[in-house]
mmCIF file of C-alpha atoms in Angstrom:
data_model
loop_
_atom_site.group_PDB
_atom_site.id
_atom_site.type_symbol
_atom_site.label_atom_id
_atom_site.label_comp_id
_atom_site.label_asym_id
_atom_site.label_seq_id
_atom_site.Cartn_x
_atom_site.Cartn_y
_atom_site.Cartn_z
ATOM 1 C CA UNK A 1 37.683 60.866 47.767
ATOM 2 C CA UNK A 2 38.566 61.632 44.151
ATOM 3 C CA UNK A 3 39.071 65.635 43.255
ATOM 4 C CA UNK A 4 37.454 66.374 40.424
ATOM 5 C CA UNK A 5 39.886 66.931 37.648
ATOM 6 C CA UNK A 6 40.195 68.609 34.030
ATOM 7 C CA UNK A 7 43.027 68.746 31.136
ATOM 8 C CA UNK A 8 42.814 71.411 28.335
ATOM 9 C CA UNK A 9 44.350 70.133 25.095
ATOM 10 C CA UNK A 10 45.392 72.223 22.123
ATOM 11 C CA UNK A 11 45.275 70.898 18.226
ATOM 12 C CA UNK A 12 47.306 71.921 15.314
ATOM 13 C CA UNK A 13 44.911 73.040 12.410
ATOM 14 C CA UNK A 14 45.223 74.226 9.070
ATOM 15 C CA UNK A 15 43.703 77.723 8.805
ATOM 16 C CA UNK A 16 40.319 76.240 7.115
ATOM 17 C CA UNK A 17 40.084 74.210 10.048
ATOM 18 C CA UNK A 18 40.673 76.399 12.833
ATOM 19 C CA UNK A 19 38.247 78.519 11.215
ATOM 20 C CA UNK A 20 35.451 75.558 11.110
ATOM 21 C CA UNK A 21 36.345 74.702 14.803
ATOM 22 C CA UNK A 22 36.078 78.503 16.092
ATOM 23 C CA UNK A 23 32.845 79.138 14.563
ATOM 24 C CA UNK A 24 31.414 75.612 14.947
ATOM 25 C CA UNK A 25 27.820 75.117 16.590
ATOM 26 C CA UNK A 26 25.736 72.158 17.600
ATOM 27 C CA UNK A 27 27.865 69.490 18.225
ATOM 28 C CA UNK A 28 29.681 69.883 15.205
ATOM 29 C CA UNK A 29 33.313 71.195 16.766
ATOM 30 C CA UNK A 30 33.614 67.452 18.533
ATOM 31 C CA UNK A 31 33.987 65.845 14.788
ATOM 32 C CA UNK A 32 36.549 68.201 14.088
ATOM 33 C CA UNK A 33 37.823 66.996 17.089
ATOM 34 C CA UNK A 34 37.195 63.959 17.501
ATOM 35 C CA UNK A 35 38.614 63.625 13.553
ATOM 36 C CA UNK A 36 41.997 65.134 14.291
ATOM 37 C CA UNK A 37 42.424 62.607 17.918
ATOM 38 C CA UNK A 38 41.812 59.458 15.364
ATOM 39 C CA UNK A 39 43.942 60.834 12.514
ATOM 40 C CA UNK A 40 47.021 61.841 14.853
ATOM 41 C CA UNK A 41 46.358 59.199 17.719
ATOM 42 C CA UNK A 42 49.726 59.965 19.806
ATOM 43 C CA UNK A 43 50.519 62.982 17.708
ATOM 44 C CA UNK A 44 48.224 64.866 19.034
ATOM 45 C CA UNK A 45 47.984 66.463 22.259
ATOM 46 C CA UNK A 46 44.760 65.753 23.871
ATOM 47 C CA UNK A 47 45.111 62.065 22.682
ATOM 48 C CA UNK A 48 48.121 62.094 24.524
ATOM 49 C CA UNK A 49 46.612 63.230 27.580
ATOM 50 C CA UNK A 50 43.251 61.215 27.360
ATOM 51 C CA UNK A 51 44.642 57.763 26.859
ATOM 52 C CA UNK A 52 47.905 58.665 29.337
ATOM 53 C CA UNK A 53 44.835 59.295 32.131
ATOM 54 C CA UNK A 54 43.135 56.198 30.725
ATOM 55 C CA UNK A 55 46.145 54.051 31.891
ATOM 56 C CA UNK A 56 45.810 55.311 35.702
ATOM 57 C CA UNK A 57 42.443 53.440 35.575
ATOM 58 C CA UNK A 58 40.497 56.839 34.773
ATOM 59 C CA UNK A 59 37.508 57.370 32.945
ATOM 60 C CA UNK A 60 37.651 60.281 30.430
ATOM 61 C CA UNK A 61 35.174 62.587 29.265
ATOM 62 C CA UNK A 62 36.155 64.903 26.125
ATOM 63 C CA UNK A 63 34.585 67.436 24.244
ATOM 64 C CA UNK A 64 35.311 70.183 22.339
ATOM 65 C CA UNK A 65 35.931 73.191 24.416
ATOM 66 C CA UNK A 66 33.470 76.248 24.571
ATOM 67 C CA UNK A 67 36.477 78.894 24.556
ATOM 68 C CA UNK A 68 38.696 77.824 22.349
ATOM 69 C CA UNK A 69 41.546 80.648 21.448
ATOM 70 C CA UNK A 70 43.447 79.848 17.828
ATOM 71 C CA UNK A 71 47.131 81.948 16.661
ATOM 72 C CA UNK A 72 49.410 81.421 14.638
ATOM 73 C CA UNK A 73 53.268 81.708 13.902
ATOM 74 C CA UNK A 74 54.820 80.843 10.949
ATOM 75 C CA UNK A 75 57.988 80.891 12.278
ATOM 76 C CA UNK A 76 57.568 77.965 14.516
ATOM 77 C CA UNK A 77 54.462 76.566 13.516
ATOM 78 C CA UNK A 78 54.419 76.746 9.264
ATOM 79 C CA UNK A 79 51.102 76.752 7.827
ATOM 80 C CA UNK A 80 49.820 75.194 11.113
ATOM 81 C CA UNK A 81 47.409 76.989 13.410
ATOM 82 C CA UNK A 82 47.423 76.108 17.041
ATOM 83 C CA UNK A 83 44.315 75.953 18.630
ATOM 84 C CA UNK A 84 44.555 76.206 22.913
ATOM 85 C CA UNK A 85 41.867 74.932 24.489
ATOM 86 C CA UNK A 86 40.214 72.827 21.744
ATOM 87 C CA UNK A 87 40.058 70.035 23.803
ATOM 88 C CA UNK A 88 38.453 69.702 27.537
ATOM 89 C CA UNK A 89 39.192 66.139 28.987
ATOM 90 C CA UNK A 90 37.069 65.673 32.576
ATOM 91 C CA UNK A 91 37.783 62.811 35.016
ATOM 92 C CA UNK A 92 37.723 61.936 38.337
ATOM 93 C CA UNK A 93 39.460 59.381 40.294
ATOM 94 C CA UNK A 94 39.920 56.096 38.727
ATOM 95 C CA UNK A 95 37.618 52.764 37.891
ATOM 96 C CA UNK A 96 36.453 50.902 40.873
ATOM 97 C CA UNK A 97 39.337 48.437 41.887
ATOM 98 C CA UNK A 98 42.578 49.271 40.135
ATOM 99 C CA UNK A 99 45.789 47.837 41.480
ATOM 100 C CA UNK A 100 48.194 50.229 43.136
ATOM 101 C CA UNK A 101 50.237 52.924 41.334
ATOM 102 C CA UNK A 102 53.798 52.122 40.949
ATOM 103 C CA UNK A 103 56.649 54.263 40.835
ATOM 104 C CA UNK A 104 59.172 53.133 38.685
ATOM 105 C CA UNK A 105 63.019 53.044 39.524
ATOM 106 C CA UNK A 106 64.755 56.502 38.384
ATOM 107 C CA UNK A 107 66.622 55.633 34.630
ATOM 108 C CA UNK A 108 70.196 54.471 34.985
ATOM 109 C CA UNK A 109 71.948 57.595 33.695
ATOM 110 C CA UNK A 110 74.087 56.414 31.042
ATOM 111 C CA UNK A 111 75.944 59.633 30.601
ATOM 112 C CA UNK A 112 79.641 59.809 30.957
ATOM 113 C CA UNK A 113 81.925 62.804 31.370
ATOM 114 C CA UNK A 114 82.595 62.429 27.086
ATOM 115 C CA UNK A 115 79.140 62.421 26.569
ATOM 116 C CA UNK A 116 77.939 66.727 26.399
ATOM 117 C CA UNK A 117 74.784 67.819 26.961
ATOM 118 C CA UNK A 118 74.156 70.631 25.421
ATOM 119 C CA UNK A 119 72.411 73.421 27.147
ATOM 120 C CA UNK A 120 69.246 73.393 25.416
ATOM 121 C CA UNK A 121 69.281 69.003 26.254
ATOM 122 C CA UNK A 122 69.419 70.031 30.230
ATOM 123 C CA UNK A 123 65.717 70.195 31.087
ATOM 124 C CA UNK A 124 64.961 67.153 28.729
ATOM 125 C CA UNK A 125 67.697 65.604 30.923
ATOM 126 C CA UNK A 126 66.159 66.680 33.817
ATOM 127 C CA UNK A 127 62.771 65.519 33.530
ATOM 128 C CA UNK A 128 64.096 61.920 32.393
ATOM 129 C CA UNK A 129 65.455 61.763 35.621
ATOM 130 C CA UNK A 130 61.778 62.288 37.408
ATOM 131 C CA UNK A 131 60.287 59.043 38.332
ATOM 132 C CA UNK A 132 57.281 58.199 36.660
ATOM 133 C CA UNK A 133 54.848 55.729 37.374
ATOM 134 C CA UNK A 134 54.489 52.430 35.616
ATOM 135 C CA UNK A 135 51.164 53.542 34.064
ATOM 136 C CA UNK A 136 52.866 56.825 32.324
ATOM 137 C CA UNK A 137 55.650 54.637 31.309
ATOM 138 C CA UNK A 138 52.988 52.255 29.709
ATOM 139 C CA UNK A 139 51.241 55.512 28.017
ATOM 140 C CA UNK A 140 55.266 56.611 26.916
ATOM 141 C CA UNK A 141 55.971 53.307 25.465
ATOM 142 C CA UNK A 142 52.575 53.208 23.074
ATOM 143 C CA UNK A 143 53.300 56.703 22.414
ATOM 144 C CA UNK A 144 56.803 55.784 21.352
ATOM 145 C CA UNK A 145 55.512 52.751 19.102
ATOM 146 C CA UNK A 146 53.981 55.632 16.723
ATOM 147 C CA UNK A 147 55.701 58.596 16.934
ATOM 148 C CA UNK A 148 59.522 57.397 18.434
ATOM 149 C CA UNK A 149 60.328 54.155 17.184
ATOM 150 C CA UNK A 150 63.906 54.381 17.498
ATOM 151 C CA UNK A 151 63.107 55.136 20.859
ATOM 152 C CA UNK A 152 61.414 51.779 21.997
ATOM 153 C CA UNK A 153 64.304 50.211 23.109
ATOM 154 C CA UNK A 154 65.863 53.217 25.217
ATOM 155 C CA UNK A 155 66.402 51.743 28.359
ATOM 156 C CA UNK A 156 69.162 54.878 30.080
ATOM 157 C CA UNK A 157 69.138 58.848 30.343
ATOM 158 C CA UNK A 158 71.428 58.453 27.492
ATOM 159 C CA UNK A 159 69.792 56.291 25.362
ATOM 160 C CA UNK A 160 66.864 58.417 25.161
ATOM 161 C CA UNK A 161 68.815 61.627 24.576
ATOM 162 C CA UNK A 162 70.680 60.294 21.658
ATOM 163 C CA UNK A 163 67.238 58.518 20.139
ATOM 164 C CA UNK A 164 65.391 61.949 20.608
ATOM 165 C CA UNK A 165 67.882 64.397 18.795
ATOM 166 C CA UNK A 166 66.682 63.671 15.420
ATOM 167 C CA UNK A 167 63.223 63.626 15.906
ATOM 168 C CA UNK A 168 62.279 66.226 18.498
ATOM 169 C CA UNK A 169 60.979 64.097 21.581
#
């Protein structure tokens, strides 16, 4: 049986946006939505999640969240406003047929006692040694063809430390 199953997405907004979106009625927060999904495709959030679920064989439904809750914080965010919960992705189970799920080898590690890993690089490291399946690789590898390029190609632990430093992976 599939389990019912929902994803809440945040956007980043400029303030005149998050103000539309907060205060939007009839339909009208999904364009501001749905606008921001098309403009960032894998730089934004619930893209992300919506077409990563897609490639499990999954069929999404998204719209623009009742309760959506905006802040902001120049410090980490510049003239950005992040809005939680703009985004409510439903799905359950996945198309009728798919082919098994699977799980991908572990990354060779690639990482040598001269290579350092700074503090703040241990949890990346750690979650690049998680397996993954081969339909969230798939969904990592699109998202790297837009937003990582010199990442494509990273094959090791190491590899995809060293691509990710300069452009916050």
């Amino acid at each position: 049986k599939s389990i019912p199953s929902v994803i809440s997405a945040e956007l980043a907004l400029s303030r005149d946006k998050m103000e539309e979106l907060v205060s939007a009625k009839d339909g009208h927060a999904w364009s501001i939505v749905s606008a921001s999904m098309n403009e960032e495709q894998w730089g934004n959030e619930a893209y992300q999640c919506s077409e990563t679920v897609k490639s499990y064989g999954a069929t999404v439904n998204l719209q623009a969240s009742p309760f959506p809750y905006a802040y902001h914080d120049r410090e980490t965010d510049g003239d950005a406003w992040l809005v939680k919960n703009a985004v409510v992705e439903f799905f359950s189970g996945r198309a009728a047929g798919p082919s098994n799920i699977e799980m991908l080898a572990t990354p060779e590690n690639g990482i040598d006692d001269e290579h350092v890993i700074e503090k703040a690089d241990q949890e990346f490291v750690s979650s690049l040694r998680v397996p993954v399946s081969q339909p969230f690789a798939q969904a990592m590898r699109t998202w790297a063809q837009q937003e990582a390029k010199g990442c494509l190609h990273a094959g090791t632990v190491k590899d995809w430390v060293e691509c990710c430093k300069g452009i916050s992976c």
